[in-house]
XYZ file of C-alpha atoms in Angstrom:
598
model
C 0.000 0.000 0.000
C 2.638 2.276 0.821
C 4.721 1.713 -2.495
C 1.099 2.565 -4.244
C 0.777 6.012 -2.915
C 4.747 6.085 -3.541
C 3.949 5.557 -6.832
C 1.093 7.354 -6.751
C 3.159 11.023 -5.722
C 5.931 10.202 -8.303
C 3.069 10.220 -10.953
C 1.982 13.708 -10.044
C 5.451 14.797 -9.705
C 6.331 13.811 -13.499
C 2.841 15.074 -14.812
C 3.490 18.200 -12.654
C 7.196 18.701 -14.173
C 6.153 17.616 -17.741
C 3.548 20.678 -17.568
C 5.613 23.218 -16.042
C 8.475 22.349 -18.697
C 6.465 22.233 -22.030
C 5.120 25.560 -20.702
C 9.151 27.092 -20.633
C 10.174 25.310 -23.577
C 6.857 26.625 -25.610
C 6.641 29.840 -23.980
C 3.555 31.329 -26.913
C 1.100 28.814 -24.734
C 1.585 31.265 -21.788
C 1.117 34.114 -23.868
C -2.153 32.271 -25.666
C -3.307 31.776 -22.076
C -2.629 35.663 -21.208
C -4.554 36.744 -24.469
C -7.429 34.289 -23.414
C -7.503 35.792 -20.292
C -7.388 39.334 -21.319
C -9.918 38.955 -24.075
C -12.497 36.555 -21.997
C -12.644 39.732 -19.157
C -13.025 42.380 -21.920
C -15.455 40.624 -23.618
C -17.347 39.983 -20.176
C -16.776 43.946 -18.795
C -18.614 44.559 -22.713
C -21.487 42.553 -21.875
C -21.893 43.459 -18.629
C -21.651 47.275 -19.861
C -24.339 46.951 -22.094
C -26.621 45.152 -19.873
C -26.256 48.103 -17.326
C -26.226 50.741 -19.609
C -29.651 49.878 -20.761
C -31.178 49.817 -17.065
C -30.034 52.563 -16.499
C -31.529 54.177 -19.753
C -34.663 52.524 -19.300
C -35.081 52.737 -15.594
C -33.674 55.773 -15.022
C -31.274 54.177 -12.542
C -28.944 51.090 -11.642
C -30.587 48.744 -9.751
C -31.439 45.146 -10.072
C -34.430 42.736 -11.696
C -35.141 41.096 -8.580
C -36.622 42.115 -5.076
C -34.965 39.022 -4.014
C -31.614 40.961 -4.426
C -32.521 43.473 -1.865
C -33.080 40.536 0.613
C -29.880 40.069 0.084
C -28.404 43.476 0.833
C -30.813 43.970 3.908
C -29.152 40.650 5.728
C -25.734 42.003 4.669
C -26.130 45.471 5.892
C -27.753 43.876 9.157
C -24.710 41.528 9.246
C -22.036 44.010 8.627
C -23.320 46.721 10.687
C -25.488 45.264 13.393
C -23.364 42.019 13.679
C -26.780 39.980 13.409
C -28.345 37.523 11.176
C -31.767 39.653 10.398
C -33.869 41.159 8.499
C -35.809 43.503 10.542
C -32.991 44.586 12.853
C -33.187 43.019 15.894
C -35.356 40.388 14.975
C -32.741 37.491 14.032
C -34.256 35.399 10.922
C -33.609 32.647 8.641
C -34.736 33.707 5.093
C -31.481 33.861 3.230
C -31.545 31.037 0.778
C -27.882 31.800 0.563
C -25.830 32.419 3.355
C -22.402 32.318 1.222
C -23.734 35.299 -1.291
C -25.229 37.060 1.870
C -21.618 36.436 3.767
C -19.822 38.048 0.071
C -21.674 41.084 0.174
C -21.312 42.053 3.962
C -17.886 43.080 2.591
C -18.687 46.097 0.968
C -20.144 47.383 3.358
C -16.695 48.227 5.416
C -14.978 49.511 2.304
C -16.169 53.027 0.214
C -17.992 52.896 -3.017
C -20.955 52.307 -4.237
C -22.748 48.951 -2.637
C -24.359 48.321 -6.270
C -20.897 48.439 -7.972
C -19.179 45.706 -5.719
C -22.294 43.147 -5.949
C -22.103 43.579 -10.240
C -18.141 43.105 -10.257
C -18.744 40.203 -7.726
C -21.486 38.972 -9.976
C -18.842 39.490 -13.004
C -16.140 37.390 -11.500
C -18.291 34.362 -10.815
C -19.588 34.465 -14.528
C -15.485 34.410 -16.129
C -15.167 31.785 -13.098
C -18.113 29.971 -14.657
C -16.194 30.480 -18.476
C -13.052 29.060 -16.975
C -14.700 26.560 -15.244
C -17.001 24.924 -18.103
C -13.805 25.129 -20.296
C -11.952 22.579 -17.570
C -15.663 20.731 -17.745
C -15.072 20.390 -21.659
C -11.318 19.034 -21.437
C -12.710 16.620 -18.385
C -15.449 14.943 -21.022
C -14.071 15.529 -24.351
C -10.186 16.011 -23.668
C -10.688 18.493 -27.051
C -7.997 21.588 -26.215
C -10.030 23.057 -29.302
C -13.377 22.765 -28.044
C -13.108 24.031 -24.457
C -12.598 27.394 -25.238
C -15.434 28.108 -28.021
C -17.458 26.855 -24.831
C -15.795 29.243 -22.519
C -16.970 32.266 -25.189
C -20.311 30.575 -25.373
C -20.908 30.896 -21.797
C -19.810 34.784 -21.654
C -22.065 35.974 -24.367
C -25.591 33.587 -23.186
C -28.025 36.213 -22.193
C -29.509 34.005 -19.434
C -25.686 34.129 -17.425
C -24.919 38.140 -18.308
C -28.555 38.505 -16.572
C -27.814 36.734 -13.671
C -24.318 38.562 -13.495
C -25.654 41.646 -12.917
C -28.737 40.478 -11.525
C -27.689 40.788 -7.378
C -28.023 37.267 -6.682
C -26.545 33.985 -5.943
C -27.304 32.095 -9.557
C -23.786 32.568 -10.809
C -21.544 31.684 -7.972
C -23.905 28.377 -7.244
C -23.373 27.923 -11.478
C -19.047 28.632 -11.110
C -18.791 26.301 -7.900
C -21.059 23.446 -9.360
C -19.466 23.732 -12.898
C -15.845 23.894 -10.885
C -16.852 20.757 -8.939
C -17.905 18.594 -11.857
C -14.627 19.751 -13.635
C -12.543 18.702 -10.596
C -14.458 15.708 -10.013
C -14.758 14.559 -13.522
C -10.907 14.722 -14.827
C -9.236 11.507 -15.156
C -5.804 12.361 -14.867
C -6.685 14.714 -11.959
C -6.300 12.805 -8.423
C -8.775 12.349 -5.822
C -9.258 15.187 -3.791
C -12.158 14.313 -1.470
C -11.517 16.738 1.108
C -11.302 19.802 -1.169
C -14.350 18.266 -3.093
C -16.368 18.184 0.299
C -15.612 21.902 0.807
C -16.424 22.781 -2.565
C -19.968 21.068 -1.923
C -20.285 22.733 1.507
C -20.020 25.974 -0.424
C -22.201 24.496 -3.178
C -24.781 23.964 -0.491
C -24.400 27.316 1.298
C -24.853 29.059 -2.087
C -28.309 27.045 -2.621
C -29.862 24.293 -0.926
C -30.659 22.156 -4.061
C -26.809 21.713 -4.100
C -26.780 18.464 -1.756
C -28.035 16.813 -5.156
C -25.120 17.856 -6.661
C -23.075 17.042 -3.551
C -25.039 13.441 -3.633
C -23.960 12.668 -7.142
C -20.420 13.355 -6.218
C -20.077 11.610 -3.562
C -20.943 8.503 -5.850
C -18.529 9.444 -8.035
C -15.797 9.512 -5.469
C -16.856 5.967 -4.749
C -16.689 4.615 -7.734
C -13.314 6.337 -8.142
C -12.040 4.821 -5.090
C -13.279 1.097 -5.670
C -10.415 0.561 -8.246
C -8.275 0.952 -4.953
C -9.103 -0.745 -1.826
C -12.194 -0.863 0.164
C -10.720 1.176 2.963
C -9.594 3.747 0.457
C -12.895 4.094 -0.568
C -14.145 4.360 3.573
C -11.306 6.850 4.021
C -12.336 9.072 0.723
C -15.268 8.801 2.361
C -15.144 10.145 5.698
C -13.217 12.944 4.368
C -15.259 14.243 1.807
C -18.529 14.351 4.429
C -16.585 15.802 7.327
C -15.389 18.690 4.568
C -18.836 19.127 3.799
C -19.819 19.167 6.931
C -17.381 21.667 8.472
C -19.154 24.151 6.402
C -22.609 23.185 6.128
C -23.282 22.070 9.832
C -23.480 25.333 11.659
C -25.526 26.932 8.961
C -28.189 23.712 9.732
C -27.743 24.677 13.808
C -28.543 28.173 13.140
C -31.613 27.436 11.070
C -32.880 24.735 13.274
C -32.554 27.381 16.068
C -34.696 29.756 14.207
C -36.971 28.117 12.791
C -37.047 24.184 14.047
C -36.063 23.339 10.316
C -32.739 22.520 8.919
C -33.407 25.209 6.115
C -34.460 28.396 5.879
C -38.273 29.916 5.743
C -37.862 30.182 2.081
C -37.251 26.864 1.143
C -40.736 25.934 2.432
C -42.627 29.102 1.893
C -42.162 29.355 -1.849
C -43.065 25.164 -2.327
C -46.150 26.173 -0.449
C -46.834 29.290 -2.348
C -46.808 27.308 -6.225
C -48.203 24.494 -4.628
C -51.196 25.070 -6.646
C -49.191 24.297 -10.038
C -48.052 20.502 -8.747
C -51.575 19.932 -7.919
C -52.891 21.184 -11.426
C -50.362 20.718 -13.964
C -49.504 17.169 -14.932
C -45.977 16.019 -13.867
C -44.778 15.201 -17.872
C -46.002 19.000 -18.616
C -43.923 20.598 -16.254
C -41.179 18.356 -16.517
C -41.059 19.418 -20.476
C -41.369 23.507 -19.488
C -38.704 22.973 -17.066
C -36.504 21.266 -19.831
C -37.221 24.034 -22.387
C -36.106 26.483 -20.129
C -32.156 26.380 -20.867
C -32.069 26.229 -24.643
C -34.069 29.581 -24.848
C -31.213 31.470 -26.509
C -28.644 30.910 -28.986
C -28.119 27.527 -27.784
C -31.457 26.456 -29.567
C -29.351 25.718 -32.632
C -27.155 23.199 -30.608
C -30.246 21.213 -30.266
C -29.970 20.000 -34.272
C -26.741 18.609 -33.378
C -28.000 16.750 -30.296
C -30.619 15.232 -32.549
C -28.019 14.407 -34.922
C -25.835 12.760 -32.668
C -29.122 10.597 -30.889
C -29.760 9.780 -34.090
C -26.620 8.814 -35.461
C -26.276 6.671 -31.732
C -29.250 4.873 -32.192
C -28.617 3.697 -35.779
C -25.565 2.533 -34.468
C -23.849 4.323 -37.527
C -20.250 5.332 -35.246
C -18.450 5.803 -37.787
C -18.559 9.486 -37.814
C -19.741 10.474 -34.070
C -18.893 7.356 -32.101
C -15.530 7.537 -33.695
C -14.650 11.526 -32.268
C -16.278 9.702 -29.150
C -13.632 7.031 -28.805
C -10.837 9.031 -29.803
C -11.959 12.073 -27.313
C -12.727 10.344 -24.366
C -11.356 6.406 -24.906
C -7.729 7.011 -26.158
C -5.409 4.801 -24.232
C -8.065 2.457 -23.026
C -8.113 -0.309 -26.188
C -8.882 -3.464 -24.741
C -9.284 -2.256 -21.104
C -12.913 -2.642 -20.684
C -13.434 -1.277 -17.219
C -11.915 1.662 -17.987
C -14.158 2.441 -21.119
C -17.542 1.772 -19.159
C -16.050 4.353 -16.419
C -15.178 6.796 -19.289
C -18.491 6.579 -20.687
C -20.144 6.754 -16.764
C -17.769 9.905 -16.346
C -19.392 11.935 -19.218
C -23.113 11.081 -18.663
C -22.695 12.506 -14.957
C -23.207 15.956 -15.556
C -26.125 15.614 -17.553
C -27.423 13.245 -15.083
C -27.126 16.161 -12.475
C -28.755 18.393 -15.106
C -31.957 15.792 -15.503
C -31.900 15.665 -11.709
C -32.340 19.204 -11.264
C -35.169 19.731 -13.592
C -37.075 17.045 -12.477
C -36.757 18.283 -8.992
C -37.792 21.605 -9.678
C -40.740 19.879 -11.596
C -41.565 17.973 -8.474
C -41.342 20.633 -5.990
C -40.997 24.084 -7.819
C -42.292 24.359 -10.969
C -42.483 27.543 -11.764
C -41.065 29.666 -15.177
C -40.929 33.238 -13.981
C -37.646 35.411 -13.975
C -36.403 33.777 -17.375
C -36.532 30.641 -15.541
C -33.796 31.491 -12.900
C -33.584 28.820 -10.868
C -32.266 26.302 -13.921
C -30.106 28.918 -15.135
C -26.725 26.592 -13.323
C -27.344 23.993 -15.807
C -26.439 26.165 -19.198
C -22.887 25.747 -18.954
C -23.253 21.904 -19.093
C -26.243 21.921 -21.897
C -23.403 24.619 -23.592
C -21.105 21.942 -23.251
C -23.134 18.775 -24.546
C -24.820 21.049 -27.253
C -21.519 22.602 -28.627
C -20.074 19.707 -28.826
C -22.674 17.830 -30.854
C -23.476 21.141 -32.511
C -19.704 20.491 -34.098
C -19.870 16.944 -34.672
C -22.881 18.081 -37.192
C -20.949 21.177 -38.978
C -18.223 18.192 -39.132
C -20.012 15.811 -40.677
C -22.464 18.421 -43.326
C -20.960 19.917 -46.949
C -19.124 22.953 -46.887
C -22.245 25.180 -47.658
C -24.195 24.146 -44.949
C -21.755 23.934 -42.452
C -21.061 27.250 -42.738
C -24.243 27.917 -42.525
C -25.042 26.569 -39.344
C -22.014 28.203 -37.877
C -23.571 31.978 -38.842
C -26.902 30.709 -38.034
C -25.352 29.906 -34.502
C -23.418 33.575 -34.087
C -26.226 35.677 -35.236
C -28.563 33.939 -33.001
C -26.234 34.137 -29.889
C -25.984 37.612 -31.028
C -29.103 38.659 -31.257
C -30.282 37.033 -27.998
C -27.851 38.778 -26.232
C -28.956 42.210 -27.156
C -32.458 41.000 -26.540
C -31.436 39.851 -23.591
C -29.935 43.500 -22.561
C -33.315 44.884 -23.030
C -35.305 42.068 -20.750
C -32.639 42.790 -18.294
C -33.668 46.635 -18.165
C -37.402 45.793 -18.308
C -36.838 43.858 -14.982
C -34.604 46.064 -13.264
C -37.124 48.851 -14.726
C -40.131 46.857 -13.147
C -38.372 46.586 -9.506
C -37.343 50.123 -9.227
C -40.598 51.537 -9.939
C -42.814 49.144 -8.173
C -41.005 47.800 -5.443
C -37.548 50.332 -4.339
C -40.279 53.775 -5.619
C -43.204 52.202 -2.835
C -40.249 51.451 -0.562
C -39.540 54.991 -0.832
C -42.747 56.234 -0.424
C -43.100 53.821 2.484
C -40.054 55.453 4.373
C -40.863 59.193 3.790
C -45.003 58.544 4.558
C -45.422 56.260 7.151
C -44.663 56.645 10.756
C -41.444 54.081 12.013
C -43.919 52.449 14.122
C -46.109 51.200 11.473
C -46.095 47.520 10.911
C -46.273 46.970 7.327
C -47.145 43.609 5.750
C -46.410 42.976 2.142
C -45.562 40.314 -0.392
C -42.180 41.619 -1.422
C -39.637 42.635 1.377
C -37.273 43.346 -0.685
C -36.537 46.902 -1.300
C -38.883 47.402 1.560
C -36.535 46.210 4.413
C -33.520 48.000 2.696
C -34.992 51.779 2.337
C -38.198 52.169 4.563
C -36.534 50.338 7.541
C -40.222 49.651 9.222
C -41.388 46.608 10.967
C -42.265 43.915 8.305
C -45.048 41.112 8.310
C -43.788 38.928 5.345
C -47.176 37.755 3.364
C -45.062 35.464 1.395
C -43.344 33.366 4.564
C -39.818 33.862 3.960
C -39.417 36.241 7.134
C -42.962 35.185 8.809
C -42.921 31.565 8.881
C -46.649 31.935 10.193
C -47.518 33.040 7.443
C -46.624 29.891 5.290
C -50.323 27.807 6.707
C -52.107 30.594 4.958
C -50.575 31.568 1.598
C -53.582 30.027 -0.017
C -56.342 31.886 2.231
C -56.401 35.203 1.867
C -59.250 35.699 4.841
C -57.038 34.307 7.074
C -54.174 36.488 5.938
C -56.369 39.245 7.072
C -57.324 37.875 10.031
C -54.010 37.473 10.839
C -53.235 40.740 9.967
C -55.722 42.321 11.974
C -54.249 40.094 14.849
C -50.956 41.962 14.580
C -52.067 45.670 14.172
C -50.859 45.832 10.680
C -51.237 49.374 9.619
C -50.419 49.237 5.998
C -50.894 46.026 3.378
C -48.943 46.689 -0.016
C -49.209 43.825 -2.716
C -50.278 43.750 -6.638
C -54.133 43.739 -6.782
C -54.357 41.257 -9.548
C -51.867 38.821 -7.028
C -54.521 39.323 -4.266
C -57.895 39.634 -5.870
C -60.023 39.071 -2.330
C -58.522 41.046 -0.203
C -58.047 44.309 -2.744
C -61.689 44.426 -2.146
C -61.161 43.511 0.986
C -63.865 46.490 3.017
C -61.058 46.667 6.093
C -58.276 48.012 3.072
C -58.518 51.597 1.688
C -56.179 52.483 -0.931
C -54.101 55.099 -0.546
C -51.389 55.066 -2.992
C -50.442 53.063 -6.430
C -47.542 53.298 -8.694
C -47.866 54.161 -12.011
C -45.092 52.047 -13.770
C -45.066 52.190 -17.985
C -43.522 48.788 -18.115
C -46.268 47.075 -15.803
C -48.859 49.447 -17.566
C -47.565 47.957 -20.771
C -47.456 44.100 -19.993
C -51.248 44.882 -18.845
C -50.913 44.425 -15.207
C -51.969 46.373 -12.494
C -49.135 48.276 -10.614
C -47.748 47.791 -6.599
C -50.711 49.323 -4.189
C -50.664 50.371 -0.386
C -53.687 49.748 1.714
C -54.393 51.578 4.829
C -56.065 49.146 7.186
C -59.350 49.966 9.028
C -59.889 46.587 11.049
C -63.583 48.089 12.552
C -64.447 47.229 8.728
C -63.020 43.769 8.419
C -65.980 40.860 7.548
C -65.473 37.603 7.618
C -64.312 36.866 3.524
C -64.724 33.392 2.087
C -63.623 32.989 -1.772
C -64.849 30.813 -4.063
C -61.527 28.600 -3.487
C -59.225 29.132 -0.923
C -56.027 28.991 -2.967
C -52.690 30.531 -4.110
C -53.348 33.995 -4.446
C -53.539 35.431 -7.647
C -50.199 35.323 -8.433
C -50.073 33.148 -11.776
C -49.313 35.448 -14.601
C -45.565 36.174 -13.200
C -44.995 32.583 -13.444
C -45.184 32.234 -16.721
C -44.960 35.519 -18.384
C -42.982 38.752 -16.200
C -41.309 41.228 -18.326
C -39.565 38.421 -20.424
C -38.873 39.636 -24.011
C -36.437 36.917 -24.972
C -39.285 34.038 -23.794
C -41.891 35.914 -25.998
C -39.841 35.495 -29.244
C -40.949 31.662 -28.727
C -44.036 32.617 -26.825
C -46.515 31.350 -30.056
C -44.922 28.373 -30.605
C -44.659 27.177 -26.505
C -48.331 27.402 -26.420
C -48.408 25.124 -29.388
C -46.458 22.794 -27.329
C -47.939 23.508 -23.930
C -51.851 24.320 -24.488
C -53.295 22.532 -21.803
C -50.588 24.647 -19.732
C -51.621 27.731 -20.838
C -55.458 27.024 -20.896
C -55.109 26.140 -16.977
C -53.017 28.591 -15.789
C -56.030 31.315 -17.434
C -58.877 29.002 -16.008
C -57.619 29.230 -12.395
C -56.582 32.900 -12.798
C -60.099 33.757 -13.466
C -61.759 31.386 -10.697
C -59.236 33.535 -8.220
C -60.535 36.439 -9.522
């Protein structure tokens, strides 16, 4: 055993000194590298230029598309300054999804500068992270040196990642570290690292819950890995990758179990319960096929004719010109050595395994659309990866014409998407700042600081009115999770707690805007909403002397459907005629039960 690992370490020294040397004795690969690097950041700084420079043409100001994003800055301000896990100061919480993105942008808050500025540049490091990282994915499948980077430029020009790296949230750090993790985990001339791989998970799973299925799959990679050794290799790889994970993740489980008597926090549960309505209406082979859609909605829609292509060419059995790149790419070395070619082939089906298993959770649990589908957004880089690659096999294997077509097909699509995408970006962040940070505003210079406010968005709210807060939507409240789908007993509640003001989207909460115990007292007057024919954000003075018992026709979600499938998203409405072809019992339910709410 000890001559193994010996051996082992004498491996990684010559592999170490073989790379080091053919870097001095071919010194233009460190300059290649260099120009890589130097164009991948100005080419990221560009996109992320344009994609601000629009907001702040359209909304007037920089901001962000989400009220989620403000959550964010609210526990990182309370964190920073306070030296508290809240929301409402004073009034420790647990409704950070992501404690690592919370933890990142307490930072800024002890240095000068604009708070906005440090989230976007923190937002535009994780997406060249991501680049670099689905470029080490590429080499760990493919082992194609030519590939990887065409990837890597793929994955700084998608609209869906330049949104989310100048959206304010978590999606693109969760995207770099589970893209990093596969790459690590996946290379077969890289050695096991299964403490390093636990932390990376740990981080994965402070970044996003739905990371311990990333962390699961891992984990039996590892094993698998460590079974060509001995069995108490495998125990020790083990223990080491858990107790790595744990490290991390266990006092962020204590804290939340402190809370709130759960192991996660409030918004884990609140919004399952909140779309709760869609599992129990939707059929599961619908949603699993909108959730699927989701990632190809861009450039990358082209890459699907090569994944055909290749299925097709697979099933035939006709190898010749795909399974022969595929043995070449991913079997060299391995001729006769069967074990090793069924491990090869294991190793690349892994991250789209992951990828499957994350839509068909969200399907299960989550299946909602809204916010250009968000919440799959991690999985691009690896449908980039699969797609480019079989996207190539095709241009390979077509005439000269045609090839050439499909590769300016590709570019002007990509291109095209992206500058649509600049302009869905700047709807959104157009939408937020008028509805939710102008109320917020007109919250903090109107209302006394006593006033206990309820609302559905806290957003913007707990960052610039700095009031007390009744969270309609659960993520701060937890009691209000029971009754997201009764809106009398939201009142009643309400009226139980001396709420003074109710602010929420009339069309979202159809019984109690008519509600006699709410008078209105002020609405925003947004274009964009007025535009996507929506009512805009009001606020509701209570008068509880008024309040009647309410019972609605069905005591379910509110009415907040028409976000879920349609909010501000220009890019989705480019394919908006032909999804309802493909979904119309989707789109025909979603308008029944909006009108029964109403």
């Amino acid at each position: 055993m000890i001559a193994g690992r010996e051996a082992e370490e004498a491996t990684r020294r010559e592999a170490r000194e073989e790379s080091l040397s053919s870097v001095a004795l071919h010194p233009g690969i460190a300059s290649s590298r260099l120009a890589h690097t130097f164009v991948a950041l100005a080419l990221a700084v560009a996109t992320a230029g344009l994609y601000l420079a629009q907001a702040r043409l359209i909304a007037g100001e920089l901001g962000y598309p989400l009220d989620d994003a403000w959550i964010h800055q609210t526990y990182a301000r309370n964190l920073a300054h306070l030296g508290e896990w809240s929301f409402v100061p004073g009034t420790p919480s647990a409704g950070s999804t992501s404690p690592l993105w919370t933890l990142l942008l307490a930072i800024p808050h002890w240095f000068p500068g604009d708070l906005r500025l440090w989230t976007y540049a923190f937002g535009l490091l994780s997406l060249l992270g991501t680049a670099w990282a689905t470029t080490r994915l590429t080499r760990a499948l493919f082992d194609d040196a030519r590939l990887a980077p065409w990837v890597g430029l793929a994955v700084l020009v998608e609209w869906h990642l330049t949104w989310a790296a100048v959206s304010g949230m978590e999606i693109l750090l969760y995207t770099f570290l589970a893209t990093l993790l596969l790459a690590l985990a996946l290379a077969p001339h890289l050695a096991l690292r299964p403490l390093l791989w636990g932390v990376l998970g740990g981080l994965l799973t402070l970044t996003r819950p739905e990371g311990l299925w990333l962390v699961a799959l891992i984990w039996l990679v590892l094993v698998l890995r460590s079974r060509q050794g001995h069995l108490d290799r495998s125990a020790r790889h083990t223990g080491a990758y858990v107790a790595g994970w744990l490290i991390l993740v266990a006092p962020y489980l204590l804290v939340n179990w402190h809370l709130t008597g759960r192991p996660f926090p409030n918004t884990f549960y609140a919004k399952q319960a909140e779309y709760h309505l869609l599992i129990d209406t939707i059929p599961l082979w619908q949603r699993l096929l909108t959730q699927a859609w989701l990632p190809w909605i861009g450039g990358q829609v082209l890459f699907l004719l090569g994944l055909g292509w290749v299925a097709v060419r697979l099933a035939w059995g006709r190898r010749r010109g795909v399974g022969g790149q595929w043995a070449t790419s991913n079997e060299r070395g391995t001729t006769g050595n069967q074990p090793q070619k069924t491990a090869n082939r294991i190793r690349l089906l892994v991250p789209a395994v992951w990828a499957l298993g994350l839509i068909t959770i969200y399907a299960l649990r989550l299946p909602v659309t809204y916010q250009h589908g968000r919440y799959l957004m991690p999985i691009i880089p690896v449908a980039l990866v699969y797609g480019l690659w079989a996207f190539r096999a095709l241009v390979t294997a077509t005439p000269r014409i045609l090839s050439r077509s499909l590769v300016i097909s590709a570019g002007v699509v990509f291109l095209l998407f992206w500058i649509r995408g600049s302009l869905a970006y700047a709807e959104d962040t157009a939408v937020i700042t008028c509805e939710m940070v102008g109320t917020a505003r007109w919250v903090a210079t109107t209302t006394k600081p006593t006033d206990l406010i309820a609302a559905h968005d806290i957003g913007a709210l707990g960052y610039f009115a700095d009031r007390p807060l009744l969270d309609l939507a659960g993520l701060v409240s937890p009691e209000t999770i029971p009754l997201l789908r009764d809106e009398s007993g939201l009142l009643h509640l309400m009226q139980a707690r001396g709420v003074t003001h109710v602010i929420f989207f009339p069309d979202w909460y159809p019984v109690m805007a008519h509600a006699p115990a709410l008078r209105l007292v002020s609405q925003r007057d947004c274009p964009v909403t007025r535009a996507a024919g929506h009512q805009s954000l009001a606020v509701y003075e209570t008068a509880w002397s008024s309040l009647v018992t309410v019972q609605p026709k069905m005591q379910s979600a509110p009415g907040r459907i028409w976000p879920t499938y349609s909010r501000f998203s220009p890019p989705e409405r480019i394919f908006r005629r032909s999804g309802s072809r493909l979904f119309p019992l989707l789109e025909t339910k979603l308008q029944y039960h909006k009108h029964r709410l109403k």
